[in-house]
Short mmCIF file of C-alpha atoms in Angstrom, two decimals:
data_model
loop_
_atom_site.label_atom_id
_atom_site.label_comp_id
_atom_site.label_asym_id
_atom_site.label_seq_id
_atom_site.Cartn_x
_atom_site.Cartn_y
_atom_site.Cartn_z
CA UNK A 6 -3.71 -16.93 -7.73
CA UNK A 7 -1.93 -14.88 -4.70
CA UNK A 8 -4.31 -13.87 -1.63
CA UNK A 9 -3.32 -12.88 1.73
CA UNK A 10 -5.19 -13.31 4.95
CA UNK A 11 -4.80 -11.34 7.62
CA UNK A 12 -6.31 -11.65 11.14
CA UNK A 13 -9.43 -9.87 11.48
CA UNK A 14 -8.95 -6.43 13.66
CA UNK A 15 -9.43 -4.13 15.31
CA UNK A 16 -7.24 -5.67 17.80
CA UNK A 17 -6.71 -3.59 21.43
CA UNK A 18 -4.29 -3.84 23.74
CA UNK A 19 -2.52 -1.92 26.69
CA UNK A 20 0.55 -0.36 26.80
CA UNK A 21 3.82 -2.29 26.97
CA UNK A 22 1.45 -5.75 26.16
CA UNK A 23 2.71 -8.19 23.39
CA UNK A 24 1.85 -7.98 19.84
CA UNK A 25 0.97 -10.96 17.59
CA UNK A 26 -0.85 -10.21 13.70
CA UNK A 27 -1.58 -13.43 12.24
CA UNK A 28 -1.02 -13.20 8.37
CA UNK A 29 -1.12 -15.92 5.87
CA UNK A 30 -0.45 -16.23 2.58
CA UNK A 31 -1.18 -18.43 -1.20
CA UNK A 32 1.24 -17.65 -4.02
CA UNK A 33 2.26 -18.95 -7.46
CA UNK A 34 6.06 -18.61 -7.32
CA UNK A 35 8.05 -17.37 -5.14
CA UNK A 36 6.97 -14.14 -3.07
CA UNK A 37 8.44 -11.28 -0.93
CA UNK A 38 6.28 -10.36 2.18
CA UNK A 39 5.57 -6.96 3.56
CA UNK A 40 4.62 -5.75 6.35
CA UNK A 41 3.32 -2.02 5.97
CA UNK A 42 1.66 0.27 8.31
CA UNK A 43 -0.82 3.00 8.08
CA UNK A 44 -1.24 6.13 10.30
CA UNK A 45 -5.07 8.11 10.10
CA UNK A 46 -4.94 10.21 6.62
CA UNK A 47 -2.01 9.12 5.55
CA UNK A 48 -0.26 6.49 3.17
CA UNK A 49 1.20 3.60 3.63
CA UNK A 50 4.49 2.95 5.10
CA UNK A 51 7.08 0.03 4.62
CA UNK A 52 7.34 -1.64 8.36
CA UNK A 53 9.31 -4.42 7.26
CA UNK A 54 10.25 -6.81 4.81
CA UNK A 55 11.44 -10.58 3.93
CA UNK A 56 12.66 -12.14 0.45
CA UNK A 57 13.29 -15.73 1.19
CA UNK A 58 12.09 -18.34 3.22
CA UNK A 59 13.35 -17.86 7.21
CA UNK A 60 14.19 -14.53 6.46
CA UNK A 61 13.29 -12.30 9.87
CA UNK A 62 12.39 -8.26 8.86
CA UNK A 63 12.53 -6.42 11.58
CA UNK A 64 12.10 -2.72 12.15
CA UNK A 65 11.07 -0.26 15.25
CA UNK A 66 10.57 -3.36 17.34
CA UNK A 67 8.71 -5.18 15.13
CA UNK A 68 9.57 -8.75 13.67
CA UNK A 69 8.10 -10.99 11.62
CA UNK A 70 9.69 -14.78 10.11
CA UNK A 71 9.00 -15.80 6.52
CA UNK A 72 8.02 -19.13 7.06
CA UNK A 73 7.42 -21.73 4.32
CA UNK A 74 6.36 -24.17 5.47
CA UNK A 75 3.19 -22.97 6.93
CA UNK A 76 3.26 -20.26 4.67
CA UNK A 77 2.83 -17.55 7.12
CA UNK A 78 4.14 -14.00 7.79
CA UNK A 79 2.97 -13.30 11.43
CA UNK A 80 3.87 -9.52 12.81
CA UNK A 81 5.06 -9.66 16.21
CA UNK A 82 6.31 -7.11 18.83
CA UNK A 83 7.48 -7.06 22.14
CA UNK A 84 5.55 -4.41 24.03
CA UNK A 85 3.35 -2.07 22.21
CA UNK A 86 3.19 1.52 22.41
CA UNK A 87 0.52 3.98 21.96
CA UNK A 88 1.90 5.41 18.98
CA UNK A 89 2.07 1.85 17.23
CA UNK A 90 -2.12 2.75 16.79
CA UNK A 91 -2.32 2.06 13.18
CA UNK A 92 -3.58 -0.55 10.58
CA UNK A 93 -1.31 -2.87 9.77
CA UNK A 94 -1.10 -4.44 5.88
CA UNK A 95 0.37 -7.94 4.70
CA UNK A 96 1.65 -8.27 1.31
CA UNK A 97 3.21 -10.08 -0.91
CA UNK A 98 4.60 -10.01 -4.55
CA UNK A 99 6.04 -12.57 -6.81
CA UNK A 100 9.76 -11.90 -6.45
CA UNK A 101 11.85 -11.05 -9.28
CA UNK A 102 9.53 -8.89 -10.98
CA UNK A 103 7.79 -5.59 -10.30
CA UNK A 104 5.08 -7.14 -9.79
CA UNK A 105 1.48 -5.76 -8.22
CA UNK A 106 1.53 -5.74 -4.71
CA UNK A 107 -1.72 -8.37 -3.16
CA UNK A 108 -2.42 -6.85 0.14
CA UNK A 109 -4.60 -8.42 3.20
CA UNK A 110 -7.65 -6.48 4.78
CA UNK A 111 -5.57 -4.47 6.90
CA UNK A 112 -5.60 -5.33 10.86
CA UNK A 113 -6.67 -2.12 13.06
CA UNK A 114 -4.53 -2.18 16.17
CA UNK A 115 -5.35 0.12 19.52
CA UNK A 116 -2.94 0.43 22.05
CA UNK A 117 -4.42 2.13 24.99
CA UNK A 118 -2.64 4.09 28.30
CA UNK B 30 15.59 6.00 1.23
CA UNK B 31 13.43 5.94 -1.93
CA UNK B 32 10.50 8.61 -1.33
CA UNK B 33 7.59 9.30 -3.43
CA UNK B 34 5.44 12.66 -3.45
CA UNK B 35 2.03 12.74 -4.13
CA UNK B 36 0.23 16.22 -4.86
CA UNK B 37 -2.24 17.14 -3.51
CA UNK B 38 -3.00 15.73 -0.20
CA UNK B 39 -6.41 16.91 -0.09
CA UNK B 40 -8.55 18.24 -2.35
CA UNK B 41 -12.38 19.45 -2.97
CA UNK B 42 -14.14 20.09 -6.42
CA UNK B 43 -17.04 20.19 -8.04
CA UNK B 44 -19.02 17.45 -9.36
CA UNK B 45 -18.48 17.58 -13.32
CA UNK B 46 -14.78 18.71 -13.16
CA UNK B 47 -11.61 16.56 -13.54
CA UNK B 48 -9.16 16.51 -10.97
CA UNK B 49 -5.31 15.41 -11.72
CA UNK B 50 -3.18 13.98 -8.94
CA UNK B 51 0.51 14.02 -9.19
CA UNK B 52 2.76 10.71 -8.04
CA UNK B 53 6.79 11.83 -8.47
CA UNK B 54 9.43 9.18 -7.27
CA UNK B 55 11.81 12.04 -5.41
CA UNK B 56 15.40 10.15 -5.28
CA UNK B 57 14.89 7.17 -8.07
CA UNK B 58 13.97 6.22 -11.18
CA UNK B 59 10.27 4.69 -10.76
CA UNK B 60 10.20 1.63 -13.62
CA UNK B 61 6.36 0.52 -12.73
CA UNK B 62 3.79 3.16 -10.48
CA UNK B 63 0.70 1.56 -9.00
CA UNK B 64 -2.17 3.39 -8.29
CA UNK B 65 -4.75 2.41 -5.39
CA UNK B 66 -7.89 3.44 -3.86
CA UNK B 67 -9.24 2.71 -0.10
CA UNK B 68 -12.59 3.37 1.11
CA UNK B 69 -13.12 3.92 4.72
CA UNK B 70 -11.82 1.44 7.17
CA UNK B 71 -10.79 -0.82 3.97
CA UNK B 72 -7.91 -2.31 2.28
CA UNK B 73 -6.27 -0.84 -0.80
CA UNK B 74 -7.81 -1.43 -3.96
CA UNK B 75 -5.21 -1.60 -7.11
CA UNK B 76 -6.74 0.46 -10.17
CA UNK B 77 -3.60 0.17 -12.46
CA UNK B 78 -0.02 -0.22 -13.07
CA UNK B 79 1.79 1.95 -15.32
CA UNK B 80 5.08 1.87 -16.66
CA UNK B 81 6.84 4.73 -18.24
CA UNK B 82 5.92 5.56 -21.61
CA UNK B 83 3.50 2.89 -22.25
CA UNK B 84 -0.09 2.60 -21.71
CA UNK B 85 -1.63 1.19 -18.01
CA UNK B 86 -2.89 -2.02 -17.58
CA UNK B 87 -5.98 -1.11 -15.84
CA UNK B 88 -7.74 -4.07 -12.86
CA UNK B 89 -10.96 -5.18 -14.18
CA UNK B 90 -14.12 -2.90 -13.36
CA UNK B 91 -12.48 0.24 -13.38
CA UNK B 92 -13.09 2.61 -16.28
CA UNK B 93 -10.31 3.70 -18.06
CA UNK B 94 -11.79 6.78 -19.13
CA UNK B 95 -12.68 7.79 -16.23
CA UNK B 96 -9.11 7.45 -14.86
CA UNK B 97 -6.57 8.77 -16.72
CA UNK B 98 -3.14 7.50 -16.24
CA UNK B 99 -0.51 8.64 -17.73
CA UNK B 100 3.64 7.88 -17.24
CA UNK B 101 5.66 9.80 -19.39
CA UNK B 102 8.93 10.27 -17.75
CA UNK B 103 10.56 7.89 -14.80
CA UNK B 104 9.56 10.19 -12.16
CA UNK B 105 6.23 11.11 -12.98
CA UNK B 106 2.83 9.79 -13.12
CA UNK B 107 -0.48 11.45 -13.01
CA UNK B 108 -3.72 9.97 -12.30
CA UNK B 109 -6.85 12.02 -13.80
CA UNK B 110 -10.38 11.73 -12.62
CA UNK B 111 -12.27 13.05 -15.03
CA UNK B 112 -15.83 14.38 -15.11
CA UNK B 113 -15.87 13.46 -10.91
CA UNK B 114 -18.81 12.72 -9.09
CA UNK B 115 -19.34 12.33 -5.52
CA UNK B 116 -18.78 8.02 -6.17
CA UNK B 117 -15.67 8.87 -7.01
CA UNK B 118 -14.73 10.35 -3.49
CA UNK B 119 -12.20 8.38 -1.98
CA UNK B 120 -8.56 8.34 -0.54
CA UNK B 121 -6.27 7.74 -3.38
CA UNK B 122 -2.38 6.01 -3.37
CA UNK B 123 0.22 5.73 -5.40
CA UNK B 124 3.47 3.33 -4.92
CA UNK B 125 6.35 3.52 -7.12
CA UNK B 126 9.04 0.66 -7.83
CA UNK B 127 12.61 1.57 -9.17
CA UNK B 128 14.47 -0.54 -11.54
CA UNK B 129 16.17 -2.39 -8.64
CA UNK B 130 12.33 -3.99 -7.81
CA UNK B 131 11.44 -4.77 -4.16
CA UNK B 132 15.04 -3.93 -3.37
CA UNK B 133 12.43 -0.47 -2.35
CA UNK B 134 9.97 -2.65 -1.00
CA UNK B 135 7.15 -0.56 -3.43
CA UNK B 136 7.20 3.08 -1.98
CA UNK B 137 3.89 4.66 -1.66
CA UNK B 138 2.96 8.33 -1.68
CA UNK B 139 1.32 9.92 1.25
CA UNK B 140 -2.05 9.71 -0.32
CA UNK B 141 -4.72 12.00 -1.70
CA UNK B 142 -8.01 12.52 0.04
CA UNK B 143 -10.88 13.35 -2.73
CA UNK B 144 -13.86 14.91 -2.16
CA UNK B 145 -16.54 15.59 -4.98
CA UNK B 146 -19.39 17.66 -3.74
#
């Protein structure tokens, strides 16, 4: 089956500090990774995205490489802001179809002043 | 982009009524809708996908009579909890996906917070 592993949060950092959430993934087929990001009470929004293998999404700073070989989908960024606060998702879906979406356990991130 | 609204945002009622929450794909036809739940400080849980004007495939353990889905046009689904009690408070998400499939990346809605007292 699919599953997706995400590095355990919350995860705090200081302002302007560098960014790494580990995420890896299992799939039958060929899958599409997400990256999506959720702000307190609200839903989730699309961060970033890849659709083949050493595709880079990128997006507000954020980057992450769709790497096959060691089937991983890490979330990186430069220097932090407070405002990135959030919980960060990893997904994946079986490309080509509309598919469910198979989401990891969410990473809390705290970027503090 | 492709944007989904989800009505209400929030909402309160009484344990023993039904509650319907709206999911409308603004700016695109929405082939398949997905509907979610997340408990505090959790991960989404998928409850069903429905596509328009057939029945939802429901995930296994949740009750289908309970929650109501229905998908009758290709920007509109509603999800129905009927006969609520306060287990069935929760934050509730929908995500929509257009013909063109991840092209979207799987829009969600804002969410609706539910509170049975």
């Amino acid at each position: 089956g699919n599953s997706v592993t995400q590095m355990e949060g919350p995860v705090t950092l200081s302002e302007e500090a560098f960014l790494t959430i580990n995420c890896t993934y299992t799939a039958t087929g060929y899958p599409s990774l997400f990256w999506y990001v959720q702000y307190p009470g609200e839903g989730l929004q699309l961060l970033l995205k890849a659709t083949k293998a050493d595709d880079k999404g990128s997006n507000k700073g954020f980057e992450a490489t769709y790497r096959k070989e060691t089937t991983s989908f890490h979330l990186e960024k430069g220097s932090v802001q407070v405002s990135d606060s959030a919980v960060y998702f990893c997904a994946l879906s079986i490309t080509g179809t509309a598919s469910k979406l198979t989401f990891g356990t969410g990473t809390r991130l705290q970027v503090t002043l | 982009g492709a944007v989904v609204s989800q009505h209400p945002s929030w909402v309160i009622c009484k344990s023993g009524t039904s509650v319907k929450i709206e999911c409308r794909s603004l700016d695109f036809q929405a082939t398949t809708m997905f509907w979610y739940r997340q408990f505090p400080k959790q991960s989404l849980m998928l409850m069903a996908t429905s596509n328009e004007g057939s029945k939802a495939t429901y995930e296994q353990g949740v009750e289908k009579d309970k929650f109501l889905i229905n998908h009758a046009s290709l920007t509109l689904s509603t999800l129905t909890v009927t006969s609520a009690h306060p287990e069935d408070s929760s934050f509730y998400i929908c995500s929509a996906v257009g013909m063109e499939g991840v092209i979207y990346g799987y829009t969600f809605g804002s969410g609706t917070r539910l509170t049975v007292v």
